[in-house]
Amino acid sequence: MANFMKRNGKWQARVSWRDANGKLHQKSKAGFATKAQAKLYAAELESELGKGVDVSADPVFADYFEQWYKTYREPHLAENSKNQYTANIKIVKLYFNQIKLKSINRSFYQQFINDFGKAHAYGTVKRLHAQIKSCVKSALADGIITKDFTYGIKSSYNNSLARHVEYLSIDELKRLAKVVSDDLSPDNIPAYMILVAIYTGARFSEILGLTWDDIDFDAKTIRINKTWDYHNHQGFLPTKTPHSVRTIRVNSALLNELKQLDNNHTGRIFEVVTAPYFNEKVNNALKHYLSVAGINKKGFHFHSLRHSHVAYLLSQGVDLYAISKRLGHANMSITSNVYAYFIDEYKRKSDNLIESKLDKL
């Protein structure tokens, strides 16, 4: 129900309604130059009420974003992911300040993405946008807003800040694998971990979390079903996502080398105390082996072995679907997005091969 009154030459509209519990609510707005403008405001408000919109709720967007994170995301995230959200909450608070959720439209949000993208790489912008988009969907479900202001937004980013993905050529990967294999001994755990990464493409925490019952020596497989928390020392944790649980086929040589570590083959394969900076110790060992192998890759680190594994499989003509499953990605689109650089490179090589074959027709 709407009422209108004129005060000091300006019109005011007041809309009254009762909620599901019968409680009376009112919302008013003054300052309209004409009664027609006041009626239009009241009609729009009543239309939103008819759609189930909570017109009395209009939180500060930054506050809503933080509360949404704490309610729907924080309880289910690993520590690294929590840190990403925490950083993005600070960004939202800084840019949006006290701006109310209902006052944000698509053009304002697009300008935010444009401004933020000037100083950030594609991946950083994409992550922040994805988080805000999920939050806005929650606001729609809560009936606070009726339009998705993140819809159809164009990505904007600083291409000069893009990280170049370091990986090894086939020859370099073979040289590294030989150097590491020649230096294996039960007291040199980093060497074994590097070798597992070369042959499986598994993540650092996944390799640390391997137990002997994850290995099937007869089927020649390694089961990835957990991780080891080397950051906060909480022991075993779930994999990065449910899709990261997977079984990887490996070669006999790797399995025979792992057998050197434990005669009983019980418990964790890499039974080490992950004291602070253990990952740095492994990365230092990797730098040493790269140097011995005559490989100069300044930005190369342990996770680069995962990239090298993918590059090698692509070079050998392994299907992208099989690679995606081996990496533990939810779908091929994730793999193609992450490794677009590799895929484009091998596509060019394939195109050259196709052209050369067509010339022989």
mmCIF file of C-alpha atoms in Angstrom:
data_model
loop_
_atom_site.group_PDB
_atom_site.id
_atom_site.type_symbol
_atom_site.label_atom_id
_atom_site.label_comp_id
_atom_site.label_asym_id
_atom_site.label_seq_id
_atom_site.Cartn_x
_atom_site.Cartn_y
_atom_site.Cartn_z
ATOM 1 C CA MET A 1 0.000 0.000 0.000
ATOM 2 C CA ALA A 2 1.381 3.420 -0.981
ATOM 3 C CA ASN A 3 0.706 6.874 0.486
ATOM 4 C CA PHE A 4 1.860 10.228 -0.881
ATOM 5 C CA MET A 5 2.200 13.619 0.772
ATOM 6 C CA LYS A 6 3.638 16.993 -0.116
ATOM 7 C CA ARG A 7 5.998 18.785 2.240
ATOM 8 C CA ASN A 8 7.834 22.038 1.603
ATOM 9 C CA GLY A 9 7.032 21.827 -2.094
ATOM 10 C CA LYS A 10 8.411 18.265 -2.504
ATOM 11 C CA TRP A 11 6.572 14.916 -2.688
ATOM 12 C CA GLN A 12 7.151 11.938 -0.456
ATOM 13 C CA ALA A 13 6.166 8.308 -1.130
ATOM 14 C CA ARG A 14 5.643 5.761 1.637
ATOM 15 C CA VAL A 15 5.047 2.068 0.953
ATOM 16 C CA SER A 16 3.714 -0.243 3.677
ATOM 17 C CA TRP A 17 3.626 -4.045 3.667
ATOM 18 C CA ARG A 18 3.532 -7.048 6.000
ATOM 19 C CA ASP A 19 6.042 -9.891 5.937
ATOM 20 C CA ALA A 20 5.255 -13.616 6.176
ATOM 21 C CA ASN A 21 4.948 -13.282 9.963
ATOM 22 C CA GLY A 22 2.479 -10.418 9.721
ATOM 23 C CA LYS A 23 4.985 -7.787 10.861
ATOM 24 C CA LEU A 24 4.389 -4.342 9.393
ATOM 25 C CA HIS A 25 7.194 -2.714 7.405
ATOM 26 C CA GLN A 26 7.422 0.734 5.851
ATOM 27 C CA LYS A 27 9.827 2.366 3.466
ATOM 28 C CA SER A 28 9.676 5.994 2.388
ATOM 29 C CA LYS A 29 11.544 8.368 0.151
ATOM 30 C CA ALA A 30 11.145 12.137 -0.131
ATOM 31 C CA GLY A 31 12.351 14.883 -2.419
ATOM 32 C CA PHE A 32 10.374 14.121 -5.583
ATOM 33 C CA ALA A 33 9.599 17.177 -7.723
ATOM 34 C CA THR A 34 6.230 15.794 -8.829
ATOM 35 C CA LYS A 35 3.645 13.362 -7.521
ATOM 36 C CA ALA A 36 4.087 11.307 -10.697
ATOM 37 C CA GLN A 37 7.740 10.699 -9.802
ATOM 38 C CA ALA A 38 6.742 9.632 -6.293
ATOM 39 C CA LYS A 39 4.142 7.237 -7.727
ATOM 40 C CA LEU A 40 6.717 5.738 -10.103
ATOM 41 C CA TYR A 41 9.072 5.080 -7.200
ATOM 42 C CA ALA A 42 6.262 3.441 -5.187
ATOM 43 C CA ALA A 43 5.215 1.306 -8.162
ATOM 44 C CA GLU A 44 8.780 0.051 -8.656
ATOM 45 C CA LEU A 45 9.055 -0.724 -4.948
ATOM 46 C CA GLU A 46 5.765 -2.632 -4.956
ATOM 47 C CA SER A 47 6.864 -4.502 -8.079
ATOM 48 C CA GLU A 48 10.020 -5.657 -6.272
ATOM 49 C CA LEU A 49 7.928 -6.718 -3.285
ATOM 50 C CA GLY A 50 5.757 -8.763 -5.630
ATOM 51 C CA LYS A 51 8.857 -10.548 -6.911
ATOM 52 C CA GLY A 52 9.886 -11.475 -3.389
ATOM 53 C CA VAL A 53 12.672 -8.910 -3.132
ATOM 54 C CA ASP A 54 13.620 -7.917 0.398
ATOM 55 C CA VAL A 55 13.358 -4.169 -0.157
ATOM 56 C CA SER A 56 14.217 -3.405 3.457
ATOM 57 C CA ALA A 57 17.633 -5.035 3.030
ATOM 58 C CA ASP A 58 20.349 -3.031 1.324
ATOM 59 C CA PRO A 59 23.676 -3.924 2.908
ATOM 60 C CA VAL A 60 27.014 -2.368 2.104
ATOM 61 C CA PHE A 61 28.376 -4.566 -0.684
ATOM 62 C CA ALA A 62 31.795 -5.068 0.927
ATOM 63 C CA ASP A 63 30.141 -6.201 4.179
ATOM 64 C CA TYR A 64 27.814 -8.568 2.329
ATOM 65 C CA PHE A 65 30.749 -10.021 0.363
ATOM 66 C CA GLU A 66 32.705 -10.709 3.557
ATOM 67 C CA GLN A 67 29.693 -12.253 5.323
ATOM 68 C CA TRP A 68 28.907 -14.398 2.276
ATOM 69 C CA TYR A 69 32.491 -15.686 2.297
ATOM 70 C CA LYS A 70 32.405 -16.546 6.013
ATOM 71 C CA THR A 71 29.047 -18.336 5.686
ATOM 72 C CA TYR A 72 29.296 -20.190 2.387
ATOM 73 C CA ARG A 73 32.996 -20.486 1.533
ATOM 74 C CA GLU A 74 35.351 -20.312 4.516
ATOM 75 C CA PRO A 75 34.263 -23.564 6.228
ATOM 76 C CA HIS A 76 35.005 -25.586 3.099
ATOM 77 C CA LEU A 77 38.316 -24.113 1.953
ATOM 78 C CA ALA A 78 41.968 -25.019 2.371
ATOM 79 C CA GLU A 79 44.244 -22.411 3.939
ATOM 80 C CA ASN A 80 45.684 -21.191 0.628
ATOM 81 C CA SER A 81 42.216 -20.569 -0.800
ATOM 82 C CA LYS A 82 41.185 -18.728 2.373
ATOM 83 C CA ASN A 83 44.153 -16.418 1.928
ATOM 84 C CA GLN A 84 43.052 -15.630 -1.643
ATOM 85 C CA TYR A 85 39.558 -14.713 -0.455
ATOM 86 C CA THR A 86 40.926 -12.618 2.403
ATOM 87 C CA ALA A 87 43.070 -10.635 -0.042
ATOM 88 C CA ASN A 88 40.086 -10.085 -2.343
ATOM 89 C CA ILE A 89 37.866 -8.956 0.552
ATOM 90 C CA LYS A 90 40.410 -6.174 1.192
ATOM 91 C CA ILE A 91 40.280 -5.198 -2.494
ATOM 92 C CA VAL A 92 36.470 -5.040 -2.469
ATOM 93 C CA LYS A 93 36.443 -2.958 0.708
ATOM 94 C CA LEU A 94 39.023 -0.561 -0.698
ATOM 95 C CA TYR A 95 37.270 0.008 -4.051
ATOM 96 C CA PHE A 96 33.578 -0.228 -3.106
ATOM 97 C CA ASN A 97 33.979 1.331 0.345
ATOM 98 C CA GLN A 98 30.445 2.030 1.739
ATOM 99 C CA ILE A 99 28.571 1.597 -1.566
ATOM 100 C CA LYS A 100 25.277 -0.250 -1.054
ATOM 101 C CA LEU A 101 24.622 -3.502 -2.900
ATOM 102 C CA LYS A 102 21.479 -2.276 -4.658
ATOM 103 C CA SER A 103 23.167 0.822 -6.036
ATOM 104 C CA ILE A 104 25.759 -1.140 -8.067
ATOM 105 C CA ASN A 105 24.948 -1.523 -11.761
ATOM 106 C CA ARG A 106 26.737 -3.231 -14.640
ATOM 107 C CA SER A 107 28.513 -0.117 -15.922
ATOM 108 C CA PHE A 108 29.898 0.663 -12.446
ATOM 109 C CA TYR A 109 31.091 -2.913 -12.002
ATOM 110 C CA GLN A 110 32.625 -2.984 -15.496
ATOM 111 C CA GLN A 111 34.558 0.163 -14.605
ATOM 112 C CA PHE A 112 35.807 -1.580 -11.466
ATOM 113 C CA ILE A 113 37.083 -4.506 -13.564
ATOM 114 C CA ASN A 114 38.677 -2.068 -16.023
ATOM 115 C CA ASP A 115 40.439 -0.171 -13.228
ATOM 116 C CA PHE A 116 41.544 -3.298 -11.377
ATOM 117 C CA GLY A 117 42.735 -4.949 -14.588
ATOM 118 C CA LYS A 118 45.173 -2.132 -15.375
ATOM 119 C CA ALA A 119 47.540 -3.349 -12.663
ATOM 120 C CA HIS A 120 46.778 -7.078 -12.532
ATOM 121 C CA ALA A 121 47.269 -10.185 -14.657
ATOM 122 C CA TYR A 122 44.478 -12.216 -16.253
ATOM 123 C CA GLY A 123 44.418 -14.939 -13.595
ATOM 124 C CA THR A 124 44.121 -12.451 -10.729
ATOM 125 C CA VAL A 125 41.236 -10.595 -12.387
ATOM 126 C CA LYS A 126 39.501 -13.845 -13.327
ATOM 127 C CA ARG A 127 39.666 -15.173 -9.746
ATOM 128 C CA LEU A 128 38.284 -11.983 -8.204
ATOM 129 C CA HIS A 129 35.490 -11.719 -10.776
ATOM 130 C CA ALA A 130 34.494 -15.372 -10.228
ATOM 131 C CA GLN A 131 34.242 -14.829 -6.466
ATOM 132 C CA ILE A 132 32.170 -11.656 -6.815
ATOM 133 C CA LYS A 133 29.925 -13.335 -9.400
ATOM 134 C CA SER A 134 29.173 -16.180 -6.964
ATOM 135 C CA CYS A 135 28.441 -13.665 -4.217
ATOM 136 C CA VAL A 136 26.020 -11.754 -6.457
ATOM 137 C CA LYS A 137 24.171 -14.993 -7.262
ATOM 138 C CA SER A 138 23.740 -15.449 -3.518
ATOM 139 C CA ALA A 139 22.318 -11.924 -3.221
ATOM 140 C CA LEU A 140 19.836 -12.781 -5.987
ATOM 141 C CA ALA A 141 18.840 -15.953 -4.139
ATOM 142 C CA ASP A 142 18.411 -13.942 -0.928
ATOM 143 C CA GLY A 143 16.032 -11.589 -2.715
ATOM 144 C CA ILE A 144 18.150 -8.512 -2.061
ATOM 145 C CA ILE A 145 18.640 -7.622 -5.731
ATOM 146 C CA THR A 146 16.808 -8.512 -8.936
ATOM 147 C CA LYS A 147 19.580 -8.054 -11.522
ATOM 148 C CA ASP A 148 23.019 -9.628 -11.843
ATOM 149 C CA PHE A 149 25.415 -6.717 -12.323
ATOM 150 C CA THR A 150 28.256 -9.145 -13.191
ATOM 151 C CA TYR A 151 26.404 -10.487 -16.244
ATOM 152 C CA GLY A 152 28.174 -10.013 -19.587
ATOM 153 C CA ILE A 153 31.162 -8.229 -18.073
ATOM 154 C CA LYS A 154 34.240 -8.116 -20.306
ATOM 155 C CA SER A 155 37.544 -9.154 -18.788
ATOM 156 C CA SER A 156 40.217 -6.474 -18.582
ATOM 157 C CA TYR A 157 43.799 -7.168 -17.529
ATOM 158 C CA ASN A 158 47.420 -6.163 -17.981
ATOM 159 C CA ASN A 159 48.921 -8.628 -20.438
ATOM 160 C CA SER A 160 52.459 -7.508 -19.613
ATOM 161 C CA LEU A 161 52.046 -8.994 -16.126
ATOM 162 C CA ALA A 162 51.230 -12.484 -17.409
ATOM 163 C CA ARG A 163 53.529 -15.129 -15.991
ATOM 164 C CA HIS A 164 55.457 -17.117 -18.549
ATOM 165 C CA VAL A 165 54.999 -20.783 -17.765
ATOM 166 C CA GLU A 166 58.412 -22.420 -17.574
ATOM 167 C CA TYR A 167 58.724 -26.005 -18.744
ATOM 168 C CA LEU A 168 61.403 -28.351 -20.036
ATOM 169 C CA SER A 169 61.875 -29.653 -23.541
ATOM 170 C CA ILE A 170 61.916 -33.407 -24.094
ATOM 171 C CA ASP A 171 65.719 -33.450 -24.134
ATOM 172 C CA GLU A 172 65.944 -31.322 -20.973
ATOM 173 C CA LEU A 173 63.394 -33.471 -19.156
ATOM 174 C CA LYS A 174 65.348 -36.625 -20.028
ATOM 175 C CA ARG A 175 68.599 -35.055 -18.821
ATOM 176 C CA LEU A 176 67.015 -33.953 -15.551
ATOM 177 C CA ALA A 177 65.446 -37.380 -14.941
ATOM 178 C CA LYS A 178 68.834 -39.072 -15.464
ATOM 179 C CA VAL A 179 70.704 -36.694 -13.163
ATOM 180 C CA VAL A 180 68.120 -37.190 -10.413
ATOM 181 C CA SER A 181 67.997 -40.989 -10.881
ATOM 182 C CA ASP A 182 71.794 -41.190 -10.606
ATOM 183 C CA ASP A 183 71.662 -39.436 -7.221
ATOM 184 C CA LEU A 184 68.993 -41.563 -5.515
ATOM 185 C CA SER A 185 69.599 -42.812 -1.997
ATOM 186 C CA PRO A 186 67.147 -43.439 0.879
ATOM 187 C CA ASP A 187 68.387 -40.366 2.758
ATOM 188 C CA ASN A 188 67.823 -38.074 -0.233
ATOM 189 C CA ILE A 189 64.035 -37.645 -0.142
ATOM 190 C CA PRO A 190 63.893 -34.552 -2.413
ATOM 191 C CA ALA A 191 65.343 -36.551 -5.313
ATOM 192 C CA TYR A 192 62.553 -39.132 -5.129
ATOM 193 C CA MET A 193 59.892 -36.433 -4.892
ATOM 194 C CA ILE A 194 61.269 -34.690 -7.974
ATOM 195 C CA LEU A 195 61.249 -37.965 -9.865
ATOM 196 C CA VAL A 196 57.621 -38.672 -8.902
ATOM 197 C CA ALA A 197 56.644 -35.195 -10.111
ATOM 198 C CA ILE A 198 58.392 -35.756 -13.444
ATOM 199 C CA TYR A 199 56.559 -39.028 -14.079
ATOM 200 C CA THR A 200 53.122 -38.173 -12.630
ATOM 201 C CA GLY A 201 52.586 -34.404 -12.836
ATOM 202 C CA ALA A 202 51.232 -34.550 -9.264
ATOM 203 C CA ARG A 203 51.256 -31.512 -6.983
ATOM 204 C CA PHE A 204 53.795 -31.079 -4.172
ATOM 205 C CA SER A 205 51.260 -31.629 -1.360
ATOM 206 C CA GLU A 206 49.805 -34.668 -3.156
ATOM 207 C CA ILE A 207 53.221 -36.291 -3.411
ATOM 208 C CA LEU A 208 53.959 -35.592 0.262
ATOM 209 C CA GLY A 209 50.635 -37.214 1.169
ATOM 210 C CA LEU A 210 51.313 -40.511 -0.610
ATOM 211 C CA THR A 211 51.216 -43.670 1.504
ATOM 212 C CA TRP A 212 52.419 -47.118 0.500
ATOM 213 C CA ASP A 213 48.881 -48.429 0.201
ATOM 214 C CA ASP A 214 48.321 -45.849 -2.563
ATOM 215 C CA ILE A 215 50.665 -47.821 -4.787
ATOM 216 C CA ASP A 216 49.573 -50.897 -6.715
ATOM 217 C CA PHE A 217 52.835 -52.465 -7.894
ATOM 218 C CA ASP A 218 51.038 -55.094 -9.986
ATOM 219 C CA ALA A 219 48.734 -52.661 -11.797
ATOM 220 C CA LYS A 220 51.529 -50.055 -11.947
ATOM 221 C CA THR A 221 49.347 -47.273 -10.543
ATOM 222 C CA ILE A 222 49.561 -44.557 -7.907
ATOM 223 C CA ARG A 223 46.361 -43.408 -6.199
ATOM 224 C CA ILE A 224 46.066 -39.702 -5.341
ATOM 225 C CA ASN A 225 43.401 -39.365 -2.630
ATOM 226 C CA LYS A 226 44.790 -36.945 -0.026
ATOM 227 C CA THR A 227 47.421 -34.281 0.582
ATOM 228 C CA TRP A 228 49.880 -33.474 3.353
ATOM 229 C CA ASP A 229 49.682 -30.031 4.962
ATOM 230 C CA TYR A 230 53.262 -28.729 4.872
ATOM 231 C CA HIS A 231 52.140 -25.127 5.567
ATOM 232 C CA ASN A 232 50.232 -25.423 8.848
ATOM 233 C CA HIS A 233 51.275 -28.946 9.864
ATOM 234 C CA GLN A 234 47.761 -30.370 10.249
ATOM 235 C CA GLY A 235 48.715 -33.741 8.789
ATOM 236 C CA PHE A 236 46.602 -35.316 6.063
ATOM 237 C CA LEU A 237 44.058 -33.116 4.279
ATOM 238 C CA PRO A 238 41.637 -33.726 1.396
ATOM 239 C CA THR A 239 42.777 -33.117 -2.157
ATOM 240 C CA LYS A 240 42.421 -29.661 -3.717
ATOM 241 C CA THR A 241 38.980 -30.606 -5.131
ATOM 242 C CA PRO A 242 36.980 -33.860 -5.198
ATOM 243 C CA HIS A 243 37.998 -34.205 -8.861
ATOM 244 C CA SER A 244 41.649 -34.296 -7.784
ATOM 245 C CA VAL A 245 41.142 -37.818 -6.442
ATOM 246 C CA ARG A 246 42.495 -40.014 -9.221
ATOM 247 C CA THR A 247 44.564 -43.064 -10.141
ATOM 248 C CA ILE A 248 47.689 -42.483 -12.228
ATOM 249 C CA ARG A 249 49.366 -45.118 -14.354
ATOM 250 C CA VAL A 250 53.168 -45.061 -14.068
ATOM 251 C CA ASN A 251 56.153 -47.009 -15.361
ATOM 252 C CA SER A 252 57.939 -49.888 -13.622
ATOM 253 C CA ALA A 253 61.218 -47.976 -13.341
ATOM 254 C CA LEU A 254 59.688 -45.344 -11.050
ATOM 255 C CA LEU A 255 58.031 -47.934 -8.826
ATOM 256 C CA ASN A 256 61.256 -49.928 -8.499
ATOM 257 C CA GLU A 257 63.111 -46.784 -7.460
ATOM 258 C CA LEU A 258 60.468 -45.988 -4.816
ATOM 259 C CA LYS A 259 60.903 -49.461 -3.330
ATOM 260 C CA GLN A 260 64.347 -48.370 -2.162
ATOM 261 C CA LEU A 261 62.795 -46.116 0.474
ATOM 262 C CA ASP A 262 61.164 -48.623 2.834
ATOM 263 C CA ASN A 263 61.503 -52.367 3.234
ATOM 264 C CA ASN A 264 58.195 -52.617 5.108
ATOM 265 C CA HIS A 265 56.221 -50.431 2.680
ATOM 266 C CA THR A 266 53.876 -49.123 5.371
ATOM 267 C CA GLY A 267 52.846 -45.571 6.300
ATOM 268 C CA ARG A 268 53.856 -42.508 4.320
ATOM 269 C CA ILE A 269 56.243 -42.950 1.423
ATOM 270 C CA PHE A 270 58.051 -39.700 2.174
ATOM 271 C CA GLU A 271 58.203 -39.993 5.958
ATOM 272 C CA VAL A 272 59.734 -36.598 6.652
ATOM 273 C CA VAL A 273 59.040 -33.942 9.226
ATOM 274 C CA THR A 274 57.769 -31.085 7.084
ATOM 275 C CA ALA A 275 59.458 -28.390 9.109
ATOM 276 C CA PRO A 276 59.173 -24.807 7.913
ATOM 277 C CA TYR A 277 60.707 -24.271 4.488
ATOM 278 C CA PHE A 278 60.835 -27.982 3.576
ATOM 279 C CA ASN A 279 59.374 -27.019 0.189
ATOM 280 C CA GLU A 280 62.260 -24.561 -0.174
ATOM 281 C CA LYS A 281 64.674 -27.417 0.503
ATOM 282 C CA VAL A 282 63.136 -29.459 -2.311
ATOM 283 C CA ASN A 283 63.208 -26.468 -4.669
ATOM 284 C CA ASN A 284 66.882 -25.905 -3.852
ATOM 285 C CA ALA A 285 67.571 -29.547 -4.671
ATOM 286 C CA LEU A 286 65.735 -29.108 -7.978
ATOM 287 C CA LYS A 287 67.863 -26.047 -8.833
ATOM 288 C CA HIS A 288 70.973 -28.103 -8.084
ATOM 289 C CA TYR A 289 69.902 -30.929 -10.403
ATOM 290 C CA LEU A 290 68.988 -28.477 -13.166
ATOM 291 C CA SER A 291 72.459 -26.972 -12.904
ATOM 292 C CA VAL A 292 74.130 -30.398 -13.017
ATOM 293 C CA ALA A 293 72.046 -31.242 -16.097
ATOM 294 C CA GLY A 294 73.187 -28.023 -17.769
ATOM 295 C CA ILE A 295 69.691 -26.506 -17.792
ATOM 296 C CA ASN A 296 69.329 -22.755 -17.210
ATOM 297 C CA LYS A 297 65.741 -21.978 -16.175
ATOM 298 C CA LYS A 298 65.692 -19.013 -13.802
ATOM 299 C CA GLY A 299 61.977 -19.146 -12.934
ATOM 300 C CA PHE A 300 61.728 -22.938 -12.789
ATOM 301 C CA HIS A 301 60.376 -24.442 -9.542
ATOM 302 C CA PHE A 302 58.771 -27.655 -8.315
ATOM 303 C CA HIS A 303 55.313 -26.897 -9.766
ATOM 304 C CA SER A 304 57.007 -26.337 -13.144
ATOM 305 C CA LEU A 305 57.559 -30.103 -13.221
ATOM 306 C CA ARG A 306 53.765 -30.442 -13.521
ATOM 307 C CA HIS A 307 53.855 -28.122 -16.526
ATOM 308 C CA SER A 308 56.755 -30.089 -18.010
ATOM 309 C CA HIS A 309 54.813 -33.332 -17.560
ATOM 310 C CA VAL A 310 51.896 -31.863 -19.524
ATOM 311 C CA ALA A 311 54.184 -30.486 -22.249
ATOM 312 C CA TYR A 312 55.825 -33.895 -22.636
ATOM 313 C CA LEU A 313 52.498 -35.747 -22.891
ATOM 314 C CA LEU A 314 51.219 -33.245 -25.473
ATOM 315 C CA SER A 315 54.404 -33.642 -27.504
ATOM 316 C CA GLN A 316 53.825 -37.393 -27.531
ATOM 317 C CA GLY A 317 50.295 -36.980 -28.890
ATOM 318 C CA VAL A 318 48.469 -37.942 -25.672
ATOM 319 C CA ASP A 319 44.794 -36.950 -25.801
ATOM 320 C CA LEU A 320 43.842 -33.800 -23.848
ATOM 321 C CA TYR A 321 41.023 -35.669 -22.071
ATOM 322 C CA ALA A 322 43.488 -38.247 -20.734
ATOM 323 C CA ILE A 323 45.857 -35.487 -19.603
ATOM 324 C CA SER A 324 42.995 -33.671 -17.855
ATOM 325 C CA LYS A 325 42.055 -36.808 -15.901
ATOM 326 C CA ARG A 326 45.685 -37.462 -15.027
ATOM 327 C CA LEU A 327 46.048 -33.957 -13.603
ATOM 328 C CA GLY A 328 42.833 -34.216 -11.579
ATOM 329 C CA HIS A 329 40.985 -31.390 -13.328
ATOM 330 C CA ALA A 330 37.184 -31.301 -13.192
ATOM 331 C CA ASN A 331 36.927 -30.977 -16.968
ATOM 332 C CA MET A 332 38.971 -30.409 -20.106
ATOM 333 C CA SER A 333 38.139 -26.697 -20.241
ATOM 334 C CA ILE A 334 40.215 -26.147 -17.088
ATOM 335 C CA THR A 335 43.145 -27.999 -18.650
ATOM 336 C CA SER A 336 42.843 -26.111 -21.922
ATOM 337 C CA ASN A 337 42.670 -22.762 -20.087
ATOM 338 C CA VAL A 338 45.643 -23.448 -17.818
ATOM 339 C CA TYR A 339 47.777 -24.925 -20.581
ATOM 340 C CA ALA A 340 46.511 -22.870 -23.512
ATOM 341 C CA TYR A 341 50.099 -21.772 -24.218
ATOM 342 C CA PHE A 342 51.231 -25.379 -24.678
ATOM 343 C CA ILE A 343 48.186 -26.381 -26.674
ATOM 344 C CA ASP A 344 48.577 -23.453 -29.078
ATOM 345 C CA GLU A 345 52.252 -24.291 -29.520
ATOM 346 C CA TYR A 346 51.593 -27.929 -30.383
ATOM 347 C CA LYS A 347 48.658 -26.938 -32.571
ATOM 348 C CA ARG A 348 51.033 -24.811 -34.647
ATOM 349 C CA LYS A 349 53.375 -27.773 -34.994
ATOM 350 C CA SER A 350 50.461 -29.989 -36.018
ATOM 351 C CA ASP A 351 49.289 -27.399 -38.536
ATOM 352 C CA ASN A 352 52.762 -27.305 -40.068
ATOM 353 C CA LEU A 353 52.776 -31.099 -40.275
ATOM 354 C CA ILE A 354 49.316 -31.125 -41.883
ATOM 355 C CA GLU A 355 50.406 -28.520 -44.419
ATOM 356 C CA SER A 356 53.510 -30.513 -45.336
ATOM 357 C CA LYS A 357 51.407 -33.648 -45.823
ATOM 358 C CA LEU A 358 48.869 -31.779 -47.989
ATOM 359 C CA ASP A 359 51.688 -30.533 -50.215
ATOM 360 C CA LYS A 360 52.414 -34.166 -51.078
ATOM 361 C CA LEU A 361 48.905 -34.806 -52.439
#
